[in-house]
XYZ file of C-alpha atoms in Angstrom:
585
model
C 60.348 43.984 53.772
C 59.277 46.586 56.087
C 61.411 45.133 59.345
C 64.866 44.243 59.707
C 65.343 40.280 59.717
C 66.183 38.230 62.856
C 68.841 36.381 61.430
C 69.220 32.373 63.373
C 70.707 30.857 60.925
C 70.822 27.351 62.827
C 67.481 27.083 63.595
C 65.393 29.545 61.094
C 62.359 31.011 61.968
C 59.854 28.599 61.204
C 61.277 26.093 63.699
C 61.778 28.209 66.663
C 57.997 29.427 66.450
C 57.214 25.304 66.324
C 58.991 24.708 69.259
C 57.103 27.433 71.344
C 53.803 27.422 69.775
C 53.513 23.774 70.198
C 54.878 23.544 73.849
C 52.470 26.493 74.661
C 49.363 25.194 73.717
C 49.903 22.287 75.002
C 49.511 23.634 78.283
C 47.076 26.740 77.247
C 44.738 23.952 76.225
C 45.099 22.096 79.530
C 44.581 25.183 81.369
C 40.438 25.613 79.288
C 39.540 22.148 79.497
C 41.605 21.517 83.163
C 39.127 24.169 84.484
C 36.142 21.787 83.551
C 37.556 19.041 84.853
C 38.883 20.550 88.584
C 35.174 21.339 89.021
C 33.301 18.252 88.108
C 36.044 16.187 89.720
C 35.155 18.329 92.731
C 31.514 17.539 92.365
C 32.200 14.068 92.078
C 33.772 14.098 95.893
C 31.078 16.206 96.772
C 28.590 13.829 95.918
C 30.293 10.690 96.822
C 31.174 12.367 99.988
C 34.909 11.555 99.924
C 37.585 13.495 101.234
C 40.181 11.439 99.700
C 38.890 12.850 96.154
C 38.551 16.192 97.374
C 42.518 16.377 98.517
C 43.188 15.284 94.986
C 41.387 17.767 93.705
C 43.254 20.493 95.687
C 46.419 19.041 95.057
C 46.125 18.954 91.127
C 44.471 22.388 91.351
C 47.803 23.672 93.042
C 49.776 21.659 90.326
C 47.255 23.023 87.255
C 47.792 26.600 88.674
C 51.591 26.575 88.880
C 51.416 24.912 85.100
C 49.549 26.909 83.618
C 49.771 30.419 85.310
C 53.321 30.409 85.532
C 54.666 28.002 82.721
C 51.745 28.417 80.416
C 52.070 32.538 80.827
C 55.841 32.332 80.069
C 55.326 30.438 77.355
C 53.118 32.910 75.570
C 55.188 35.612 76.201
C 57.731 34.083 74.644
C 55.246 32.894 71.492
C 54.333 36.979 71.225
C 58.417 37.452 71.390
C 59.302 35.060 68.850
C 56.599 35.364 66.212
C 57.136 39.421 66.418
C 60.868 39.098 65.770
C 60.127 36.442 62.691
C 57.112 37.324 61.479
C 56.330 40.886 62.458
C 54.420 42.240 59.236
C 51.855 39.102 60.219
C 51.806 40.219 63.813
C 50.971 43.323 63.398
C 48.278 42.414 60.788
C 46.843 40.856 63.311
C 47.220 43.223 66.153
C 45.490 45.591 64.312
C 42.781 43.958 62.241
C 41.886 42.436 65.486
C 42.890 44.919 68.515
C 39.517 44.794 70.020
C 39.247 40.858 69.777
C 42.834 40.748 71.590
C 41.741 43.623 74.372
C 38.853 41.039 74.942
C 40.897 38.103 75.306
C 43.048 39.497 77.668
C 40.475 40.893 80.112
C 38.949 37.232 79.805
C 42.853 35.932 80.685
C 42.886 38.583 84.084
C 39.143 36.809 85.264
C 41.037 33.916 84.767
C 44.050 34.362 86.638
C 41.816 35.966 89.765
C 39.181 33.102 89.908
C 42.032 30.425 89.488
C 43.397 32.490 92.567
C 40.287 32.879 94.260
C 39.487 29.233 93.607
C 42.659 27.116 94.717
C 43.235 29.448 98.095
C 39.299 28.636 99.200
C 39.549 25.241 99.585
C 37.456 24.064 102.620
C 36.972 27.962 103.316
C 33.911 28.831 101.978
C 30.535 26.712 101.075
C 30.720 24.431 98.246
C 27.980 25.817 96.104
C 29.809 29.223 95.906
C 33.375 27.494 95.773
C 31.907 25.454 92.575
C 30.620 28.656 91.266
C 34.220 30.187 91.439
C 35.172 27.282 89.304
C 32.764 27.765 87.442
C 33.817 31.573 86.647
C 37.294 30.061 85.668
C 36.570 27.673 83.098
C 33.988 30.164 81.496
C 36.541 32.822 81.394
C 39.286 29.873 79.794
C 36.989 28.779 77.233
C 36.109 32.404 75.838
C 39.783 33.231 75.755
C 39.760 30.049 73.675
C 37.137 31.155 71.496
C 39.025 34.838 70.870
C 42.106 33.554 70.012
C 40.369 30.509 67.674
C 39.140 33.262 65.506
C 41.818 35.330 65.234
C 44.766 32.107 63.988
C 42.031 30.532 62.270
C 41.624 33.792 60.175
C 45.339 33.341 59.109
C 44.216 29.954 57.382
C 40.719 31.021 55.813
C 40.357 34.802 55.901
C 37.167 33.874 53.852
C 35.216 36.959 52.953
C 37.410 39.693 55.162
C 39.882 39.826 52.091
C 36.940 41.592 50.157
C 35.319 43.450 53.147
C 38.155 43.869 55.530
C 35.204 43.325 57.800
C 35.994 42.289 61.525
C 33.661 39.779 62.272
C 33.921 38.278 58.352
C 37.484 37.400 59.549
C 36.622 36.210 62.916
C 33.746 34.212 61.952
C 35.909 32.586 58.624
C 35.246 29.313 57.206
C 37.152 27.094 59.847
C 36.245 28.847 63.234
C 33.266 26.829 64.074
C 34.652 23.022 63.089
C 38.236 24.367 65.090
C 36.147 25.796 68.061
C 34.884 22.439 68.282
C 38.113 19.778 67.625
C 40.154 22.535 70.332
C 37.621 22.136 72.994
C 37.498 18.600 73.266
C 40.971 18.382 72.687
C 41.378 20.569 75.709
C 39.147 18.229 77.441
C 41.172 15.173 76.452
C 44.502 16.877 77.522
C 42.321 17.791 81.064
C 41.725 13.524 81.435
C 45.311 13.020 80.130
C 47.210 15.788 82.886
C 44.630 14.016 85.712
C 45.787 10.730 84.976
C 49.237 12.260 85.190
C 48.987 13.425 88.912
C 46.462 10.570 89.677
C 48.859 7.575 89.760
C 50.916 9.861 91.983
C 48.441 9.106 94.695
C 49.714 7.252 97.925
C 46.073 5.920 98.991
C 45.962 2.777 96.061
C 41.551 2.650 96.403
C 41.535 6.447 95.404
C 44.668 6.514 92.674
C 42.188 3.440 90.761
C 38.907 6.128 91.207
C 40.453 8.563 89.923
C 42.999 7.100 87.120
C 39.958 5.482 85.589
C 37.783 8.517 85.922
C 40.561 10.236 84.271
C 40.676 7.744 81.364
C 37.357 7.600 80.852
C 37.183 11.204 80.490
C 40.320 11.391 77.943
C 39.197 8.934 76.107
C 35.666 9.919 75.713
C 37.246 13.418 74.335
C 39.722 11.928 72.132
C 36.754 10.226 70.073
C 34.759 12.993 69.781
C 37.592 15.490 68.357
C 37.800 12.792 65.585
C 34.833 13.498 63.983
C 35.652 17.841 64.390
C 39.296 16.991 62.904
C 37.328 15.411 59.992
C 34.583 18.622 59.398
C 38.228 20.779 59.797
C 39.623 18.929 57.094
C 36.685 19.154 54.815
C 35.936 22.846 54.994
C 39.606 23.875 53.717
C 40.551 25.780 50.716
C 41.407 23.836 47.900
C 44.885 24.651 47.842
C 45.549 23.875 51.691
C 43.221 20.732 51.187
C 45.762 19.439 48.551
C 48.466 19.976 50.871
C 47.168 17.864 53.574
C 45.720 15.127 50.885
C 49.825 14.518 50.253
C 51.113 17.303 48.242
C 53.360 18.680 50.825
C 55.961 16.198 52.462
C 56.076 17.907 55.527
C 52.073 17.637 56.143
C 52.258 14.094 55.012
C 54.756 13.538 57.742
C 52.565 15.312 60.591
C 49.432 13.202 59.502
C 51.748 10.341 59.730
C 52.800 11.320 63.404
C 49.087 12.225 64.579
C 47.511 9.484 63.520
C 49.892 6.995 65.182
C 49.842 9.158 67.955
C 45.806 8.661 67.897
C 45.987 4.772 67.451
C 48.773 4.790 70.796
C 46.945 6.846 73.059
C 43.669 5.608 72.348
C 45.211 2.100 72.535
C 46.791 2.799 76.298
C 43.373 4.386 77.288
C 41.483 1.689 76.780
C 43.546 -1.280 77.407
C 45.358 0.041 80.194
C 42.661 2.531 81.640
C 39.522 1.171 81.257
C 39.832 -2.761 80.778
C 42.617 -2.989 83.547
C 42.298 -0.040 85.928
C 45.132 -1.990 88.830
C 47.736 -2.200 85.952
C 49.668 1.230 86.831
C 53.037 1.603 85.351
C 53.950 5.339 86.155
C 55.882 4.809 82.965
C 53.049 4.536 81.264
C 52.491 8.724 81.822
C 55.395 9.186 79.207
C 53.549 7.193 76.565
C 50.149 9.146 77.336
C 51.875 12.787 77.411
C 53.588 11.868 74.269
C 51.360 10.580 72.081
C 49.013 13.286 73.260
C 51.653 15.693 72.734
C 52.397 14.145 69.392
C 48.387 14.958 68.521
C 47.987 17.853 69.284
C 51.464 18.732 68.237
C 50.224 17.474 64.517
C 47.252 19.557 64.726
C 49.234 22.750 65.030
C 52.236 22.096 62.299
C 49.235 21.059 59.910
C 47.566 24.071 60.135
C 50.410 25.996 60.550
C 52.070 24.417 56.748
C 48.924 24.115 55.404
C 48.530 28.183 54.991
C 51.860 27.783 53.218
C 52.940 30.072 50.564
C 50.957 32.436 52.718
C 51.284 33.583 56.111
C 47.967 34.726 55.827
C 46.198 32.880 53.468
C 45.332 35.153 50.154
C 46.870 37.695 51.672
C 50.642 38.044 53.069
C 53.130 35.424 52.042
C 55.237 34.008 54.658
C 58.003 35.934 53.622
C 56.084 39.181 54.901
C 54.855 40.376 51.216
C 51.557 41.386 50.498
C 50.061 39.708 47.343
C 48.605 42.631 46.352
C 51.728 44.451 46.654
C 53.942 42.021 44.271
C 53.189 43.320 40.519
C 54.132 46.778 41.721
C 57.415 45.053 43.451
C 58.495 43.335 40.159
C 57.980 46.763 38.304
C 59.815 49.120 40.967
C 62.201 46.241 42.271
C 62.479 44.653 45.729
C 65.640 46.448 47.126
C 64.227 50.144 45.964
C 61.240 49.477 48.198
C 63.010 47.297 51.140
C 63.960 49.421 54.205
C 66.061 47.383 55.909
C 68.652 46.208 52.945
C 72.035 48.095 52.334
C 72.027 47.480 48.786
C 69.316 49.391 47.098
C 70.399 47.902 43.651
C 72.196 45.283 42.342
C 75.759 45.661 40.793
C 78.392 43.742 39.039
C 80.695 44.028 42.365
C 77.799 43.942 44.918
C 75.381 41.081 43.222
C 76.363 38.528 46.321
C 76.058 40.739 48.666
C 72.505 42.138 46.971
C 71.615 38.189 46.944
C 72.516 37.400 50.080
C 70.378 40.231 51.240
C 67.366 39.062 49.171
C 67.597 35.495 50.437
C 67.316 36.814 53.767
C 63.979 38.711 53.345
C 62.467 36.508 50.677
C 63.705 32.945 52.329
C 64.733 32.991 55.470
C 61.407 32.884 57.010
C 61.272 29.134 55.883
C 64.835 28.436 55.344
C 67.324 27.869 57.406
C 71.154 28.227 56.289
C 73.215 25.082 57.053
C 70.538 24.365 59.835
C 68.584 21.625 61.332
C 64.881 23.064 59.144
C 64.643 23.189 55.613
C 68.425 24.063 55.265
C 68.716 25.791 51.910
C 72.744 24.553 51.257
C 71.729 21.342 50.696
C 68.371 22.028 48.554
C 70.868 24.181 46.364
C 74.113 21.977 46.085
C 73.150 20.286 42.801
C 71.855 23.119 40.438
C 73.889 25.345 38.296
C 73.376 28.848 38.253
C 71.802 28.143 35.349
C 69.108 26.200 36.789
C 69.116 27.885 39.452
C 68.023 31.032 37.864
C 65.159 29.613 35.731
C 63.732 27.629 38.694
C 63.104 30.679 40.311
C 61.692 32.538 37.636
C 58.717 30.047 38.247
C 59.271 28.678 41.648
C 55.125 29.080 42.630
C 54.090 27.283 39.793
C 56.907 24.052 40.295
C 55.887 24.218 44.587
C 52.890 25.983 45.112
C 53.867 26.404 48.903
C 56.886 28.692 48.089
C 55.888 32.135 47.292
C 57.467 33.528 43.970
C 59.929 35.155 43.586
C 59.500 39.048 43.928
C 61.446 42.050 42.312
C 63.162 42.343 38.842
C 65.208 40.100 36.621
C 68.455 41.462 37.575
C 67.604 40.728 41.206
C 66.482 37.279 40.862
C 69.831 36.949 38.873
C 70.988 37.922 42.015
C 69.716 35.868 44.525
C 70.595 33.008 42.005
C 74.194 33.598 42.317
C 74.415 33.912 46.298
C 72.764 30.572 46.185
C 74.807 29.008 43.533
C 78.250 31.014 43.688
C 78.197 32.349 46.800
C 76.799 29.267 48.801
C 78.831 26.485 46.611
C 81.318 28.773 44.926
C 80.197 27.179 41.415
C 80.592 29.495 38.145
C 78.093 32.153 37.275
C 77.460 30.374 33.689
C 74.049 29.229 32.209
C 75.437 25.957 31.368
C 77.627 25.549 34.194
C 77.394 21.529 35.260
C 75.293 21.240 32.460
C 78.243 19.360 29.950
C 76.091 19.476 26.795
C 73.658 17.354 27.801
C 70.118 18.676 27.570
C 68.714 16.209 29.616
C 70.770 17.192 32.832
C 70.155 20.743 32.479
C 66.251 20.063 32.498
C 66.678 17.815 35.620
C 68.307 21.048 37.554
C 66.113 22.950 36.638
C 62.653 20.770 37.572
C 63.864 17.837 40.040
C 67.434 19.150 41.658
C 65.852 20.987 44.225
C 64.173 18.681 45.649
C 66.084 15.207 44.767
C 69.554 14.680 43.627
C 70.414 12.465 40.162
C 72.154 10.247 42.926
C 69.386 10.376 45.618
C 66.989 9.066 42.744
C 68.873 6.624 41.070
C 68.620 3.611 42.996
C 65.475 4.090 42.914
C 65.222 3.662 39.243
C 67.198 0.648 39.306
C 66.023 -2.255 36.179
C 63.358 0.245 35.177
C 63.749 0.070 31.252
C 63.296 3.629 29.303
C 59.790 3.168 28.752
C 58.400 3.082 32.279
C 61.512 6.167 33.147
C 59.356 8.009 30.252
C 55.763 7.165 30.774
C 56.626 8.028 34.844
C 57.300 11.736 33.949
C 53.316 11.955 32.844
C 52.253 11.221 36.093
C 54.303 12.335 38.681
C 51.558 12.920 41.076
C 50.696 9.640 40.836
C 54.076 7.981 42.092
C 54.196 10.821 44.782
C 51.281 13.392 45.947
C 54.091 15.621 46.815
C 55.497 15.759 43.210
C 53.956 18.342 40.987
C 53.512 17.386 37.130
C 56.272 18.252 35.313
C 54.118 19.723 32.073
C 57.251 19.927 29.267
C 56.951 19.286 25.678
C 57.604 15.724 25.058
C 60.294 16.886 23.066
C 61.895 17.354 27.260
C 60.720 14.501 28.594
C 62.323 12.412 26.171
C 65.510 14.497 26.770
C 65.180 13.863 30.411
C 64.091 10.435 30.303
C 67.234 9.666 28.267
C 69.064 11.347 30.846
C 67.518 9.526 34.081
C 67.861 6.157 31.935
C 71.572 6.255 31.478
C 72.385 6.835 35.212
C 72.056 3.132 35.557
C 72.858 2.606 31.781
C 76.096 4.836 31.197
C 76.534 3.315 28.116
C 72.820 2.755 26.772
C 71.807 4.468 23.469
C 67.754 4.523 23.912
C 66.707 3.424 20.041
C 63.814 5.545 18.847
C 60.274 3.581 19.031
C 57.429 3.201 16.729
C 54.103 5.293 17.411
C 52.689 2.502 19.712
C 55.892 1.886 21.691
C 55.740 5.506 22.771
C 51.826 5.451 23.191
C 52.640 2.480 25.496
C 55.137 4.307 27.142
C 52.804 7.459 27.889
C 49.864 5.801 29.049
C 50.398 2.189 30.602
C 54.669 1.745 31.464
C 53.960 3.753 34.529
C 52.031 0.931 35.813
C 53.320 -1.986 34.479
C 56.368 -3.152 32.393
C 55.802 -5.357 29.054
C 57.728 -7.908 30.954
C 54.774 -7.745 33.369
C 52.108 -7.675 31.062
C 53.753 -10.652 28.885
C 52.548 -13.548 31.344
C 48.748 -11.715 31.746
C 48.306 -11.918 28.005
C 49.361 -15.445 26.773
C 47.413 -16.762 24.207
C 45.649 -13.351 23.471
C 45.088 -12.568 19.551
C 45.619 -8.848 18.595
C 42.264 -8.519 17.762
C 41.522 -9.146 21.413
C 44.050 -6.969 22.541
C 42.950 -4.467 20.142
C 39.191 -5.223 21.736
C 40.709 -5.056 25.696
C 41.558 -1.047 24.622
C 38.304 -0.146 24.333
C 37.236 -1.409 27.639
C 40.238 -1.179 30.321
C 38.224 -0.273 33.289
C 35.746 -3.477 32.882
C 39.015 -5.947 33.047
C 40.331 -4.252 36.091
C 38.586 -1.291 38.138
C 41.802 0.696 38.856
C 42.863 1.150 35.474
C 41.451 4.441 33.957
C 39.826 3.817 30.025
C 41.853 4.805 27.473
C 40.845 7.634 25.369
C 43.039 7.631 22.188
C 41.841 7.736 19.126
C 41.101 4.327 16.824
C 44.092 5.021 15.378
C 46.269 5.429 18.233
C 44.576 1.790 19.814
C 45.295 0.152 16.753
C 48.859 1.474 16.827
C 49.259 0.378 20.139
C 47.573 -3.180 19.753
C 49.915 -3.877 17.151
C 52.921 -3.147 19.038
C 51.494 -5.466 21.809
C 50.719 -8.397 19.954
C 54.352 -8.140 18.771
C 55.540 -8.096 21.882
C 53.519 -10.669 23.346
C 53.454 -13.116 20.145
C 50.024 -12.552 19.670
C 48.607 -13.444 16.084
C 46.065 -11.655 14.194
């Protein structure tokens, strides 16, 4: 709230930083582990004595040096460009928590940029031992800017003890440096085999393109199974709230895991098949599926980490809108708008509340949203609440989707911002009840569910489920979908919205009221399985035996959990079964 906002309303923020941060170190990674590879592939002609491997060499070193000195550099200029126009109370957090770690790095890039010189315009001019050493003097240089910069966007995702200490090297050394250090090396090592089989099976001379292809292979492949296992100690050292996101809480996440691990499974698949059983089988087009799914790896990496840290920018610290935690009780108190700099509305009014919204929208969600654009676009996530609903989803946004930050400033602002979304995106009235028409049921479903599904989004999907299983699936939410928090109303709601989500595909159903073991059916087993499911599995069953099954659930089938009612409640519910089944006593 201290910078103006870089309005794109097309492409948002968060997209535009994807795009560059993902193209960029996909060749930034190339350009540590490349400088590994250029040297032991010159070793290897060395020692085999060929000259035919040694022009290779030179030739990719010409190609690696134009990559990733010229596209690669570009690239993070524009990275430091976009992320200080989106995000530039996290970049200069950054900057100055860690000046001295960045002043390092980029005397490490300069050693880099002179050996890679020194090293590509030597060839066949000096002795090989010293020309090696040059080489050498590169890739050391690469990987240490590597290890900087691992420290410093690794702290964004576990600050660990620095929020405490504000200690430099308690942020640099956080929780995740060491198993990222690790997974980023040899994935720059994999992309090194991947970009020399790329310029490989350009080779004229056929003996020398199959040397090198499957040397090239070998080497990606051999890199690509080893970052497994450091993906897997990443995953495990996360904070609990960024480890839920990955499990499946957060669509998005879900989706990248999705993409990287068929993006593993393909380019492990052409590497070995292709590569290593079958080194004469060279389809050039087969570069496009290697650079891809590599692409789409490391690509998965990056958005992962990148959404895991989300409501935060900076995990614990700065949400992604730019506010400091620590900063929002004081915010609600004093208001957002009194403390922004960059708003023209300093308070909200009865003939400037859109405009005041509008402006709050802008510093509080346009860092993830983008407005009738291609990333999270926020007029179609708001098209089927009320203002109503609109309002009171807000007032506890962070608790319904822990990735969105809350809402920060006063009641009148939030107000506010609920009417640019509602009126002023949709032009729908500024009443609680607006949409609502009476029924209570419908006004609890805009408030929990609209923003993320619409009543007709979700109701083929309910289609022949009876009221029971509608009801018993708002308990356990997470369990139909990791991404779906539990909705935690009084029952007294749920059966309101139940009743609601039943008569989409009943219109003209009235739900009768059940007995006490109906509903304790419909709580704890309709979820899972219908009574016209259970019917067939029960034939023959007494309700003693029913009444006996209760008591032991997990022993008759290891995936369901045991029930923990009281006697009471079991009896209740045996006797409703055994009605329903035909079972006698």
């Amino acid at each position: 709230m201290n910078y103006p906002v870089w309005f794109v309303p097309t492409f948002g923020g968060g997209l535009l930083i994807a795009l560059v941060a993902i193209i960029h170190v996909f060749v930034s990674h190339f350009a540590v582990g490349g400088g590994f590879y250029l040297v032991m592939a010159e070793r290897k002609a060395i020692k085999e004595k060929s000259q035919a491997i040694m022009d290779f060499v030179k030739k990719h070193t010409k190609f690696f040096m134009l990559l990733t000195m010229v596209f690669g550099g570009l690239t993070g200029v524009a990275i430091w460009f976009v992320i200080s126009l989106i995000h530039p109370a996290a970049t200069s957090l950054l900057i100055h928590t860690f000046v001295f770690g960045w002043a390092a790095e980029w005397v490490f890039f300069l050693v880099e940029i002179v050996a890679l010189f020194v090293y590509f315009y030597t060839f066949g001019k000096m002795d090989d031992r010293t020309h090696q050493t040059i080489g050498w003097i590169y890739f050391g240089a690469a990987w240490m800017s590597l290890f900087l910069i691992n420290g410093i966007i690794d702290f964004m995702l576990t600050p660990g003890s620095w929020i405490s200490n504000n200690d430099f090297w308690s942020g640099f050394f956080n929780p995740t440096f060491w198993p990222s250090l690790f997974f980023r090396s040899f994935m720059s090592f994999m992309l090194a085999g991947c970009y020399g089989f790329l310029t490989a099976t350009f080779l004229e001379d056929e003996a020398t393109r199959h040397r090198m292809v499957r040397y090239s292979g070998t080497w990606a492949l051999v890199s690509l199974i080893l970052s497994v296992p450091a993906g897997w100690w990443y995953l495990s050292v996360l904070p609990s709230p960024a480890a839920k996101l990955v499990s499946g809480a957060s669509p998005t996440i879900k989706r990248a895991v999705m993409t990287g691990g068929f993006s593993l499974a393909v380019l492990a698949g052409v590497l070995i098949a292709l590569i290593l059983l079958n080194p004469k089988a060279r389809i050039r087009c087969l570069i496009v599926a290697v650079m891809l799914s590599a692409m789409g790896y490391m690509g998965a990496f990056e958005w992962t980490r990148e959404a895991a840290r989300r409501p935060y920018v900076i995990n614990e610290v700065m949400y992604s809108n730019g506010i400091l935690k620590k900063d929002v009780e004081r915010i609600n108190q004093d208001g957002f708008l009194k403390n922004a700099k960059w708003v023209q509305n300093k308070e909200v009014t009865e003939t400037n509340q859109l405009e005041a919204g509008r402006e709050l929208f802008l510093h509080q969600c346009f860092a993830c949203h983008s407005l009738g654009g291609f990333n999270n676009d926020i007029v179609s996530r708001t098209q089927n609440m009320s203002f109503g609903a609109m309002r009171k989803y807000l007032a506890t946004i962070h608790e319904k989707r822990y990735f969105m930050p809350p809402f920060v400033g006063t009641d009148t602002e939030l107000k506010a911002l609920a009417a640019y979304l509602t009126a002023g995106l949709h032009k729908k009235p500024l009443t609680d009840d607006a949409g609502a028409t009476g029924d209570r049921g419908k006004v609890l479903y805009e408030e929990n569910c609209a923003a993320c599904h619409s009543a007709d989004s979700i109701k083929p999907k309910m289609k022949g489920w009876d009221l029971a299983k509608v009801r018993a699936s708002l308990d356990k939410l997470p369990a139909l979908n990791p991404a779906m928090p539990d909705y935690t109303a009084p029952s007294a709601d749920k059966d309101a919205m139940a009743g609601y989500l039943f008569k989409l595909n009943n219109p003209g159903a009235a739900p009768a009221v059940k007995d006490q073991g109906a509903s304790l059916y419909e709580e704890n087993c309709a979820a899972c399985h219908s009574m016209d499911q259970i019917k067939p599995k029960m034939t023959g069953w007494t309700r003693d035996k029913i009444r006996a099954a209760l008591d032991k659930l997990s022993a008759l089938n290891s995936a369901m959990p045991d029930y923990t009612g009281t006697p009471a409640e079991k009896d209740a519910m045996a006797d409703y079964m055994a009605q329903q089944t035909g079972g006698a006593k």
